[in-house]
Every structure is written in C-alpha cells, then in structure tokens.
CSV table of C-alpha atoms in Angstrom, one decimal:
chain,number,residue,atom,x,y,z
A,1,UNK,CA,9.3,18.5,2.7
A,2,UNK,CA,12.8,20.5,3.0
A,3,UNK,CA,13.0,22.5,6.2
A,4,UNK,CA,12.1,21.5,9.5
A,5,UNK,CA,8.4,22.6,11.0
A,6,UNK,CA,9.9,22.7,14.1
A,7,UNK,CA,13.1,24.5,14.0
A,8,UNK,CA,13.1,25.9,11.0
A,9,UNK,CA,16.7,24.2,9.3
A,10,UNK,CA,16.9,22.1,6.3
A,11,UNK,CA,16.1,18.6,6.6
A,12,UNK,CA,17.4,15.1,5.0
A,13,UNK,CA,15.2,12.0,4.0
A,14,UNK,CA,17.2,8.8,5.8
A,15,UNK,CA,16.1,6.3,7.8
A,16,UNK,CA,16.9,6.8,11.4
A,17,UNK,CA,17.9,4.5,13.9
A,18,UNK,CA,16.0,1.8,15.0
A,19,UNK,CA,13.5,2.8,12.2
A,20,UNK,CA,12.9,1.0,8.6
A,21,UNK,CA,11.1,3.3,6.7
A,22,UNK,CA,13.1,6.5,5.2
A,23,UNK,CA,11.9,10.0,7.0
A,24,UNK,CA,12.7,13.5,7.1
A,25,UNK,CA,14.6,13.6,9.7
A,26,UNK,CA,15.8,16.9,11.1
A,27,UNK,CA,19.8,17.0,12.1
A,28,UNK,CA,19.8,20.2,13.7
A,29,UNK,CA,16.9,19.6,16.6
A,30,UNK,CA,16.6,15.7,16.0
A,31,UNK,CA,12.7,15.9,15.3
A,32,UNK,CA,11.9,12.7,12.7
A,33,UNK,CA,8.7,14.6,10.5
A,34,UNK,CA,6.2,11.1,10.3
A,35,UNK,CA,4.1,11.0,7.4
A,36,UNK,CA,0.8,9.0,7.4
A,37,UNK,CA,-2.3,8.1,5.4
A,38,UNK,CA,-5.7,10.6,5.8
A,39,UNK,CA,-9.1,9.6,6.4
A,40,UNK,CA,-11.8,10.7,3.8
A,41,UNK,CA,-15.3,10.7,6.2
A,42,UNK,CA,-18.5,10.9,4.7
A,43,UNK,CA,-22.4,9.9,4.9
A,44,UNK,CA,-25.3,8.5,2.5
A,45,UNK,CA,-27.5,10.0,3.9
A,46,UNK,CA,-30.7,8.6,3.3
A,47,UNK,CA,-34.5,9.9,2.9
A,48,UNK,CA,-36.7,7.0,2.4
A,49,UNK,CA,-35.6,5.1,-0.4
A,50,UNK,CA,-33.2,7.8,-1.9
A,51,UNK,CA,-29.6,8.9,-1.0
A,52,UNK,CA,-27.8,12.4,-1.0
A,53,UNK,CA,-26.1,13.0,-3.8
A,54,UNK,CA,-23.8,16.1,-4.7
A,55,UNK,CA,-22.5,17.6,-7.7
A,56,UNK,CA,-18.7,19.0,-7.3
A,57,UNK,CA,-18.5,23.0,-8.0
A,58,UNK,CA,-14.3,22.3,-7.0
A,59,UNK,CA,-11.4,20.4,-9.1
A,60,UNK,CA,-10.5,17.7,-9.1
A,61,UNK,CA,-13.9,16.1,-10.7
A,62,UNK,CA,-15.7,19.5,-11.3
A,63,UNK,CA,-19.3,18.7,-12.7
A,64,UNK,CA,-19.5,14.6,-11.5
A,65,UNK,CA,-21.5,13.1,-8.4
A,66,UNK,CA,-19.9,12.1,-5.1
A,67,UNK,CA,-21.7,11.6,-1.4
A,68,UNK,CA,-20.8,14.4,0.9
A,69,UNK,CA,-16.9,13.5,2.2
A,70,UNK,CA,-13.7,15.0,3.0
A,71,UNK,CA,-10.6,15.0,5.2
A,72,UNK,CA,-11.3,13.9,8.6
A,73,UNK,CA,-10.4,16.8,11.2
A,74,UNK,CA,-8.0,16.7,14.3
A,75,UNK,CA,-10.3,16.6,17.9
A,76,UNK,CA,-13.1,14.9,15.9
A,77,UNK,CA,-14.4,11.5,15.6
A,78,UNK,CA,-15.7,9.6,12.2
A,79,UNK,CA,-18.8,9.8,12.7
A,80,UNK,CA,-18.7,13.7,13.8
A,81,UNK,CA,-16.5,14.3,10.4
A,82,UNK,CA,-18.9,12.3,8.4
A,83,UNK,CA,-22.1,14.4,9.8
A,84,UNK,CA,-19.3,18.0,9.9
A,85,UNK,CA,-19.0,17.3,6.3
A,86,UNK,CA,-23.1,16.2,5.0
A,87,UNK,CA,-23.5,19.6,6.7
A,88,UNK,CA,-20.7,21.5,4.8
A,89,UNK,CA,-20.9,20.4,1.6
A,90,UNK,CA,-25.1,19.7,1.0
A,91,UNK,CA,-26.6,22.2,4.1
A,92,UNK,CA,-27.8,19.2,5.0
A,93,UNK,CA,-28.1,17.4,9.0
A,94,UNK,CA,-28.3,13.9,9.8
A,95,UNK,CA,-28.1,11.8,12.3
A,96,UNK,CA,-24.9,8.9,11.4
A,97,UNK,CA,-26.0,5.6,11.6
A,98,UNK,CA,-23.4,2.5,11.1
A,99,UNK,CA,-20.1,2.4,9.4
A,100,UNK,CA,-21.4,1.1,5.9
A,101,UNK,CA,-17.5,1.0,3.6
A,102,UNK,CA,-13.5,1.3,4.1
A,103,UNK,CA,-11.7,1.8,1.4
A,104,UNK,CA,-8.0,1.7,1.0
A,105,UNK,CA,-6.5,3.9,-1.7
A,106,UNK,CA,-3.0,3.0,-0.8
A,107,UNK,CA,-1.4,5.1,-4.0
A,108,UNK,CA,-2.6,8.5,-2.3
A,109,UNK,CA,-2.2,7.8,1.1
A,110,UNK,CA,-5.8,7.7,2.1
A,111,UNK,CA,-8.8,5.6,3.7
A,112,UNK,CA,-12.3,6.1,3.1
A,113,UNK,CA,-14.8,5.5,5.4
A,114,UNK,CA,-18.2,6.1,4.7
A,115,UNK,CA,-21.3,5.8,7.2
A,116,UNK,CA,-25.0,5.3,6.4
A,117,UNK,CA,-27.0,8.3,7.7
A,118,UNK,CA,-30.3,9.7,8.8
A,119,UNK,CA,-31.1,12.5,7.0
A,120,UNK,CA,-33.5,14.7,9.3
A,121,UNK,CA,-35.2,17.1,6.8
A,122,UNK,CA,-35.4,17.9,2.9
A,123,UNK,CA,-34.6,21.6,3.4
A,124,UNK,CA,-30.7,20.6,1.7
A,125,UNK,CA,-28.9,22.6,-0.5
A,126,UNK,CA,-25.6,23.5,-2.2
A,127,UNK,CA,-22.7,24.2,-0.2
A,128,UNK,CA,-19.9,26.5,-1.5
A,129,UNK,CA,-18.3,23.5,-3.1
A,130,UNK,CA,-21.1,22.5,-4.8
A,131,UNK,CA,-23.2,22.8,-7.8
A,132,UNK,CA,-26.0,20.8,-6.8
A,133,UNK,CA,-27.9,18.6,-4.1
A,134,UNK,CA,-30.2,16.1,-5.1
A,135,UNK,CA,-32.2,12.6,-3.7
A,136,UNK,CA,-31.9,10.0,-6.1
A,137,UNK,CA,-33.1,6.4,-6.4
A,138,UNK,CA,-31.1,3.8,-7.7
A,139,UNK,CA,-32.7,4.4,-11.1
A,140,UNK,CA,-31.8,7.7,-11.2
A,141,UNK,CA,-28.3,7.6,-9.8
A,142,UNK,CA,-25.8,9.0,-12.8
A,143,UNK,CA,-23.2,5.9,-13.1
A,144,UNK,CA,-21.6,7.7,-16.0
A,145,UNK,CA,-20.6,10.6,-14.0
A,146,UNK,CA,-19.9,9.6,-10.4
A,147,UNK,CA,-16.6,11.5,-9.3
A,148,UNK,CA,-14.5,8.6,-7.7
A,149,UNK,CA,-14.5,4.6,-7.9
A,150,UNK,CA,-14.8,4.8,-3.8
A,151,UNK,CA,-18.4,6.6,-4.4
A,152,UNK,CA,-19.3,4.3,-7.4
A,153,UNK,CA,-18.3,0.9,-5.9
A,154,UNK,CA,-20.3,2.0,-2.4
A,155,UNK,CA,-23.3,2.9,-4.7
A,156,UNK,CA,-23.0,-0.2,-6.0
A,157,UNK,CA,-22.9,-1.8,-2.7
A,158,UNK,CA,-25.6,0.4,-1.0
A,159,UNK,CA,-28.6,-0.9,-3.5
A,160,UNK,CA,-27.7,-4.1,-3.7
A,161,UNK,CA,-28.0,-4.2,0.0
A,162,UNK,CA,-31.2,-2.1,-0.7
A,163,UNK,CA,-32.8,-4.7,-2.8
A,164,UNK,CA,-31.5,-7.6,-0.4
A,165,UNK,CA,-33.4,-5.7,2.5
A,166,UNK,CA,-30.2,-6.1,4.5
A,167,UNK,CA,-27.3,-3.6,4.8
A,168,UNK,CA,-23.6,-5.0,5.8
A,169,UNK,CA,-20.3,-3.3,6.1
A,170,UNK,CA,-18.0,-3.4,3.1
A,171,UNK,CA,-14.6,-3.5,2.7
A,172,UNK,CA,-12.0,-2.9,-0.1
A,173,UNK,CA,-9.0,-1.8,-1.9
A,174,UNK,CA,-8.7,1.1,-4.6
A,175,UNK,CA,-6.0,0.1,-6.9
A,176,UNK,CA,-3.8,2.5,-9.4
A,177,UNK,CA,-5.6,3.0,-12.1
A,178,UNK,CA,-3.4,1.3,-14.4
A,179,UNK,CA,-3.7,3.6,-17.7
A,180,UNK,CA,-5.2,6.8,-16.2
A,181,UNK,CA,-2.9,9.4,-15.9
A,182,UNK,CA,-5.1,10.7,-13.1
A,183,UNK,CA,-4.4,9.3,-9.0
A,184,UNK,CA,-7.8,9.7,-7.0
A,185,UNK,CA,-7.2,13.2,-5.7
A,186,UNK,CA,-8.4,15.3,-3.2
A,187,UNK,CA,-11.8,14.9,-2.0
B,1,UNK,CA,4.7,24.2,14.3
B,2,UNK,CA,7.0,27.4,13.8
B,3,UNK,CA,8.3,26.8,9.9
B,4,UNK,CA,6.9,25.8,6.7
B,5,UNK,CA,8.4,22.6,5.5
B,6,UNK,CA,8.2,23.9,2.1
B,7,UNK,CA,10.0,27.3,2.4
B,8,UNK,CA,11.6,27.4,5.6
B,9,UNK,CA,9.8,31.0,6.5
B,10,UNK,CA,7.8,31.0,9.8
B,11,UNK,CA,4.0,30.0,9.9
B,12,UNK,CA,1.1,31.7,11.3
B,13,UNK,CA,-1.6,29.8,12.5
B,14,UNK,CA,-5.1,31.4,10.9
B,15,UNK,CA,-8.3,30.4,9.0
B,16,UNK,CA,-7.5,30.4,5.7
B,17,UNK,CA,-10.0,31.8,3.5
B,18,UNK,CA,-12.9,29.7,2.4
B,19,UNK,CA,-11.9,27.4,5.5
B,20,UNK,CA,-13.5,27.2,8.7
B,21,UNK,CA,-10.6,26.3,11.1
B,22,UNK,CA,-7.1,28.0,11.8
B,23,UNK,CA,-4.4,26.2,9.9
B,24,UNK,CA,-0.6,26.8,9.5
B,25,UNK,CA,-0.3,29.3,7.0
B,26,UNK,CA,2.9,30.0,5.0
B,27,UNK,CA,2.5,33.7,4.5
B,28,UNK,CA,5.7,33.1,2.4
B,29,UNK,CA,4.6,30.7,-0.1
B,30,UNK,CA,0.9,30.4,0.8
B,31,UNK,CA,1.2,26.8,1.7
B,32,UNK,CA,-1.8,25.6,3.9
B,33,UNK,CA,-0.2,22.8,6.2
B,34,UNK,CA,-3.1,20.5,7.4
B,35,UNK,CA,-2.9,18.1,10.2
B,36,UNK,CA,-5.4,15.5,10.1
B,37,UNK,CA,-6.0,12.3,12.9
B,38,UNK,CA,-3.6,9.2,12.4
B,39,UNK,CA,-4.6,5.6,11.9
B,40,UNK,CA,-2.9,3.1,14.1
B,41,UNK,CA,-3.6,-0.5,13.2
B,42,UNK,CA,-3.7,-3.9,14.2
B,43,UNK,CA,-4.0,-7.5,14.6
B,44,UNK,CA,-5.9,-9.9,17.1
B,45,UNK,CA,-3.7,-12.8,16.0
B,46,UNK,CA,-5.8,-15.9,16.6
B,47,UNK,CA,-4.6,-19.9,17.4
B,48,UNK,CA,-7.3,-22.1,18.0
B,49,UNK,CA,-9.2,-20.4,20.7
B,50,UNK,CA,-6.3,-18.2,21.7
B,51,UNK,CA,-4.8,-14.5,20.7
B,52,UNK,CA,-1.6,-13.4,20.7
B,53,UNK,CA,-0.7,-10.5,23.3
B,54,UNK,CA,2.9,-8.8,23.4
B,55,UNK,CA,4.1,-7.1,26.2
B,56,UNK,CA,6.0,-3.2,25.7
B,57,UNK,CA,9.5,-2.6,25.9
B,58,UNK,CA,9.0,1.0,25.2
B,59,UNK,CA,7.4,3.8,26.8
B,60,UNK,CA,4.6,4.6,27.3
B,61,UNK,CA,3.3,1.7,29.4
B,62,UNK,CA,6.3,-0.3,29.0
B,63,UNK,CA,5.5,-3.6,30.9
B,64,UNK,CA,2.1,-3.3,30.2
B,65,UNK,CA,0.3,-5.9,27.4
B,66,UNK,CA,-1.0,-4.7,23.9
B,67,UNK,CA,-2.3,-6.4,20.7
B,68,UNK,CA,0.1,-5.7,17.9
B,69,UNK,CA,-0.8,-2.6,16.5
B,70,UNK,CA,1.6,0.9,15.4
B,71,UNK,CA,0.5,4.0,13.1
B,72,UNK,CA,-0.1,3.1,9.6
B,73,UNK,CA,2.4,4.3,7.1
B,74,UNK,CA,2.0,5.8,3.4
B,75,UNK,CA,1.2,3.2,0.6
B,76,UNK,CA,0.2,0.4,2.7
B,77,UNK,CA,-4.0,-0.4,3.1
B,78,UNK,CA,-5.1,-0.8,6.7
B,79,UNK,CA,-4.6,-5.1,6.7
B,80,UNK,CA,-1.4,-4.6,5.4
B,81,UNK,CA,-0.3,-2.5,8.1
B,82,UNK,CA,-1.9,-4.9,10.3
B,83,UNK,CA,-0.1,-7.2,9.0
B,84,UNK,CA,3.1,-5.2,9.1
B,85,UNK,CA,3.0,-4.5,12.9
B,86,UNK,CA,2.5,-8.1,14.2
B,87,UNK,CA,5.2,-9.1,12.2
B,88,UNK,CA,7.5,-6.2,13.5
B,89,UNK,CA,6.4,-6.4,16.9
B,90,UNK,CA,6.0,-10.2,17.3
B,91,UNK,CA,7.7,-11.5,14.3
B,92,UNK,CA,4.4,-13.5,13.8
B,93,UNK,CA,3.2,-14.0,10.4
B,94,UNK,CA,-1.2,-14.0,10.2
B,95,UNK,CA,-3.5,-14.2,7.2
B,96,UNK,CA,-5.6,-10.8,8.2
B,97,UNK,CA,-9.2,-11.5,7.9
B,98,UNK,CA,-12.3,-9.5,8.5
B,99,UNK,CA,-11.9,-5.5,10.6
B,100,UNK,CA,-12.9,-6.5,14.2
B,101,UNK,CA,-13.3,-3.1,15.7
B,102,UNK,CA,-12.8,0.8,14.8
B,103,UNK,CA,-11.9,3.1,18.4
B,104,UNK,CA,-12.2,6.2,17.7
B,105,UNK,CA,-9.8,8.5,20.5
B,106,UNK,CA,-10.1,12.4,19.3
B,107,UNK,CA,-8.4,14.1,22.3
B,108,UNK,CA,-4.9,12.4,20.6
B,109,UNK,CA,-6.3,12.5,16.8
B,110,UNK,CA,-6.1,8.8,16.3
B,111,UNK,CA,-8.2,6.2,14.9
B,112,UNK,CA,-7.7,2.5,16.0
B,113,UNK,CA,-8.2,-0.3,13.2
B,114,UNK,CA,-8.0,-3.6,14.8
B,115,UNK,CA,-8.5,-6.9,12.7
B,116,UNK,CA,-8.9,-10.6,13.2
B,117,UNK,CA,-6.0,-12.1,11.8
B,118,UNK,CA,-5.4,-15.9,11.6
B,119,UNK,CA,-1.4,-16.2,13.1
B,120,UNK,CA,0.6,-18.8,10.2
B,121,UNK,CA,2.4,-20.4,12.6
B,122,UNK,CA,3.9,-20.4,16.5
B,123,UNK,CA,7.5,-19.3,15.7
B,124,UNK,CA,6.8,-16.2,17.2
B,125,UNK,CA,8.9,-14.2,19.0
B,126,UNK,CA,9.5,-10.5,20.5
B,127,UNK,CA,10.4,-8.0,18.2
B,128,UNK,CA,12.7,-4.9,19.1
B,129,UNK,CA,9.8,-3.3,21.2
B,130,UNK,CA,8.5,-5.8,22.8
B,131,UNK,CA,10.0,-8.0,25.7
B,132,UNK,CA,7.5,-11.0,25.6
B,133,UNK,CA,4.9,-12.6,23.2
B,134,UNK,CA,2.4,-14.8,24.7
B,135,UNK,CA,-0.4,-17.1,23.7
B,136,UNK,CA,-3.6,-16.5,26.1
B,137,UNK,CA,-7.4,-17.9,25.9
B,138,UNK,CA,-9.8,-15.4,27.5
B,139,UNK,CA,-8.6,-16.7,31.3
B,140,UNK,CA,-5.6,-15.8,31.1
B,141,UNK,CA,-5.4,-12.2,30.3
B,142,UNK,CA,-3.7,-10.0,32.5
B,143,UNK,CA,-6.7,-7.8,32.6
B,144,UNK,CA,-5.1,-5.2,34.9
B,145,UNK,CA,-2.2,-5.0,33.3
B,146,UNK,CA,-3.6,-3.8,29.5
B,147,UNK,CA,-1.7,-1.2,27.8
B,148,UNK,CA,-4.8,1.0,26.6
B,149,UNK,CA,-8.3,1.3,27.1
B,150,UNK,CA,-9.0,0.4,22.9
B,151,UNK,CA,-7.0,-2.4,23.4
B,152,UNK,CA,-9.4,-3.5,27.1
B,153,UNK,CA,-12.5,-2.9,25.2
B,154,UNK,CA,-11.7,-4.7,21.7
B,155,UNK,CA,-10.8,-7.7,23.8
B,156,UNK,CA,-13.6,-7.8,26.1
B,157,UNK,CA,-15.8,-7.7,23.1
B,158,UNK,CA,-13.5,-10.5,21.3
B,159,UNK,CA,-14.2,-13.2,24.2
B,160,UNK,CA,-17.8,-12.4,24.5
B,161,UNK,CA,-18.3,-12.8,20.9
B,162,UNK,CA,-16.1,-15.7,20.4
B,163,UNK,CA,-18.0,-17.5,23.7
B,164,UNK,CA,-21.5,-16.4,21.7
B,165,UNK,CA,-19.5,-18.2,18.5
B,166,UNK,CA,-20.4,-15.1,16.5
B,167,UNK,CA,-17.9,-12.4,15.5
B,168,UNK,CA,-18.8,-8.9,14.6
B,169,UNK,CA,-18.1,-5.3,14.3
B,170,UNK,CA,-17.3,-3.4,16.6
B,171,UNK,CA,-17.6,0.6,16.8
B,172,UNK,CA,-16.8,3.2,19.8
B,173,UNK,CA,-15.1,6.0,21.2
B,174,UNK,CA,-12.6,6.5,24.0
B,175,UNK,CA,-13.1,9.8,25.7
B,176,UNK,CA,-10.3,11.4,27.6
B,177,UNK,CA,-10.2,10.4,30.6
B,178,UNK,CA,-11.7,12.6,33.1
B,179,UNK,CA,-9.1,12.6,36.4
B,180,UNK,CA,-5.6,10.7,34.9
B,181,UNK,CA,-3.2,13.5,33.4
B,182,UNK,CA,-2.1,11.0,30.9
B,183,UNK,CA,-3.7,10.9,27.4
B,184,UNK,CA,-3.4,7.5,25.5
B,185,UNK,CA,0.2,7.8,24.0
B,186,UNK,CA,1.8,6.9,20.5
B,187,UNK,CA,1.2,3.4,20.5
C-alpha cells in the first residue's frame, strides 16, 4: 500500500496512537488503512458415500485436487459463500449442512472454513476454473495430488469420520512450510 | 474508495472480467482491490462457574457489557487473537480451548469467532477501552445492558449448556435489524 484509497495522497506505515500494531496511516485525511485476515469458504459436498472433488484449470496448483472454495464475499454469510462457490467452481447446488474444519494459515493471512454439504443432483460440471469435476470415494481420492494441506488434512478428517460413522468439527493450524519456497496461495 | 493504494490514480468501481461482482478497478495499473468480510474474535474467559465480562469505554455502546473480543489481525490464527483481545481489553491471561460459537453478521461483513478460554488467573484488570472487568455466574448478567446481539445469543447458549454440563458448537446469523437505524458497529 502507498497512497491513500481515500484521498488519494501518499501514505506512511507507523503505529498510530493508542494503537500497537504498525498501519498505513494516511497524514493528509487521518484515515488509518486496517489490514486483516480472509476467509477461504468452501463445501464437501457429498453424494452418498462420495465427495466433490475438483481439478484446478487456474495457478497457483494448476492440475491438483481441491473441494470447491474461495474468498468469502462482503454481504454474505459462510454458509452462502460456501454454497456461492460449490456452484461457481463445479456447476454444482447443495444444500450446506454443518461447519465440518477451520483452519488457520496465519503466514497468508487467511482462515479456512469448510462445511459438509448436501449435494442435490449429479448433473455437476466444470466451472471456468476448472479442469474437472468428479465423485470419489476414499479409495479413489488422489492423495499425491491434492492442491493444499487445508484440502488434504480435511480429507483426511472427513473419512475417518466416515468410517467412525460420526462426523465432528475440526480444528487446526497450517504452518509455514519450512523448506518450500511456495506460501499456500490463493485459492 | 476513490484511489488505488498501489498507484495513487482514481478507481472505478466495475466487474472485472471473468468476475461476477463490481470491484475497485485501477484503470491505471489494473489492480483489482477486493474487500472481503472481517473476522472479530474472542474469548468467554471462564473461572469456576463464572465468565469474565468487560464493560466499553469506547463508542459504540460505551457502558454497555461485551465479552473480549476485537478484529483479528494479519499473522495471528483465530485463538491467538482471542487470546490477544482479552489480554488487551482485560489484561486477563486464559489458556483458549475449544471454538464455542461462529455469528455470522453480513449487513457489516463480519464474522464472530468466540472461544471458551480457561482465564490463568484473577489479576485482571481494565484495559485502555474498557472501564470495568467483572466476574459474573449466569445470575448476574446484566442482560439488558449487552453490547451486541452475538455477544446476547453466545451467552444465552453458554449458561444453557453449562447448566445441561455439556458444551458445544454453536452456529448462526444476526440479521439486520429490521426498525433500529444502527447496524452492529466495529467492535
């Protein structure tokens, strides 16, 4: 950030008064610029004993597995940007069921939170950013190529609840990949 | 938003293409400038079969009682934040334990994260926006005199679930409300 949204002049990073944390403060209209985390929504959305899968046509991860999820929008709630983006990115509608992970990725700035979901019908497909749409089974889920450690540690969750025949809400931390070049990026 | 805080050239708002929603667009140097809902957490601070409540000493509903709770910055996870806030706000140090309730308020683009927290100690104290921290069991809440509707609701459920001796999740959405002018404000 260097000029002000508001007024348009150039502003400086300090920490203003009564505050602790540096921000970009503007000293020509006074407007302090916050900065806070994003929330990643998304859905498994699930058709008997299979989930939604989809494979990314976008970078970051072009060619690996995710569930449908991306930023959460202003005016909506979780649940609606969960369902906005199962629609969006697989063609697909469901009906958002309870909040099933959270994740923390504090090295990006974001929080995942992913909701179990009804899917209503089979007639999915791919949405412009992406390749492919498929239902997959626990033995058919591709570990090797799943786009984020969010996606692979719910997965991971999600059937072992599965086999338990009880599904409880999950919560964890994403850590900085300590030799990957790579931060988890965009969704 | 009048300026992009990249450039400093004026914005338009418009839906970008490939997007589905109007955004402020740089025309300048084709910066996209999202704005996404804000997380504000917090802490149900907890000794023996009290919580901790803290009473404003800013606007808006200064006077009025909250849990500790503020917008969660970058490179923190939600319990640290938590965390974070009942120390600021109470200086009240808590072991945060398991996510007690998620509000959902989309007419002001914020998501509530409260948590059960376990408080350390009673040298607590108010912090600079607060004028008075108090110790209450469930009789003693100055129902009338809440802060926000999230805040009401997560401790109605609290003392119903700590009277059933079972905690759990909690999930929900605070619509605007339908006659007050006032929408809930920066906590």
């Amino acid at each position: 950030m260097n000029f002000c949204s508001n007024c348009g002049a150039r502003v400086s990073l300090r920490v203003p008064a009564g505050d602790t944390l540096p921000r970009h403060v503007c000293d020509a209209c006074n407007t302090i610029h916050y900065q806070n985390p994003k929330m990643v929504v998304g859905g498994i959305a699930e058709w008997e004993d299979r989930i939604l899968l989809c494979r990314r046509a976008i970078e970051p991860r072009h060619g690996l597995w995710t569930v449908p999820a991306g930023f959460m929008e202003n005016g909506e709630t979780t649940a609606q940007g969960a369902e906005r983006e199962t629609l969006e990115e697989a063609n697909a509608r469901v009906e958002i069921g309870p909040l099933f992970a959270l994740y923390n990725i504090p090295h990006i700035n974001q929080v995942y939170l992913l909701f179990r979901a009804r899917l209503l019908d089979t007639n999915f497909s791919p949405g412009a950013e992406t390749l492919e749409v498929r239902l997959v089974g626990e033995a058919d889920v591709p570990w090797s190529e799943i786009a984020f450690a969010t996606v692979r540690n719910t997965l991971t969750h999600y059937f072992n609840d599965q086999k338990r025949g009880e599904f409880r809400f999950h919560f964890g931390t994403i850590e900085r990949p300590s030799r990957a070049p790579a931060a988890e990026p965009r969704p």
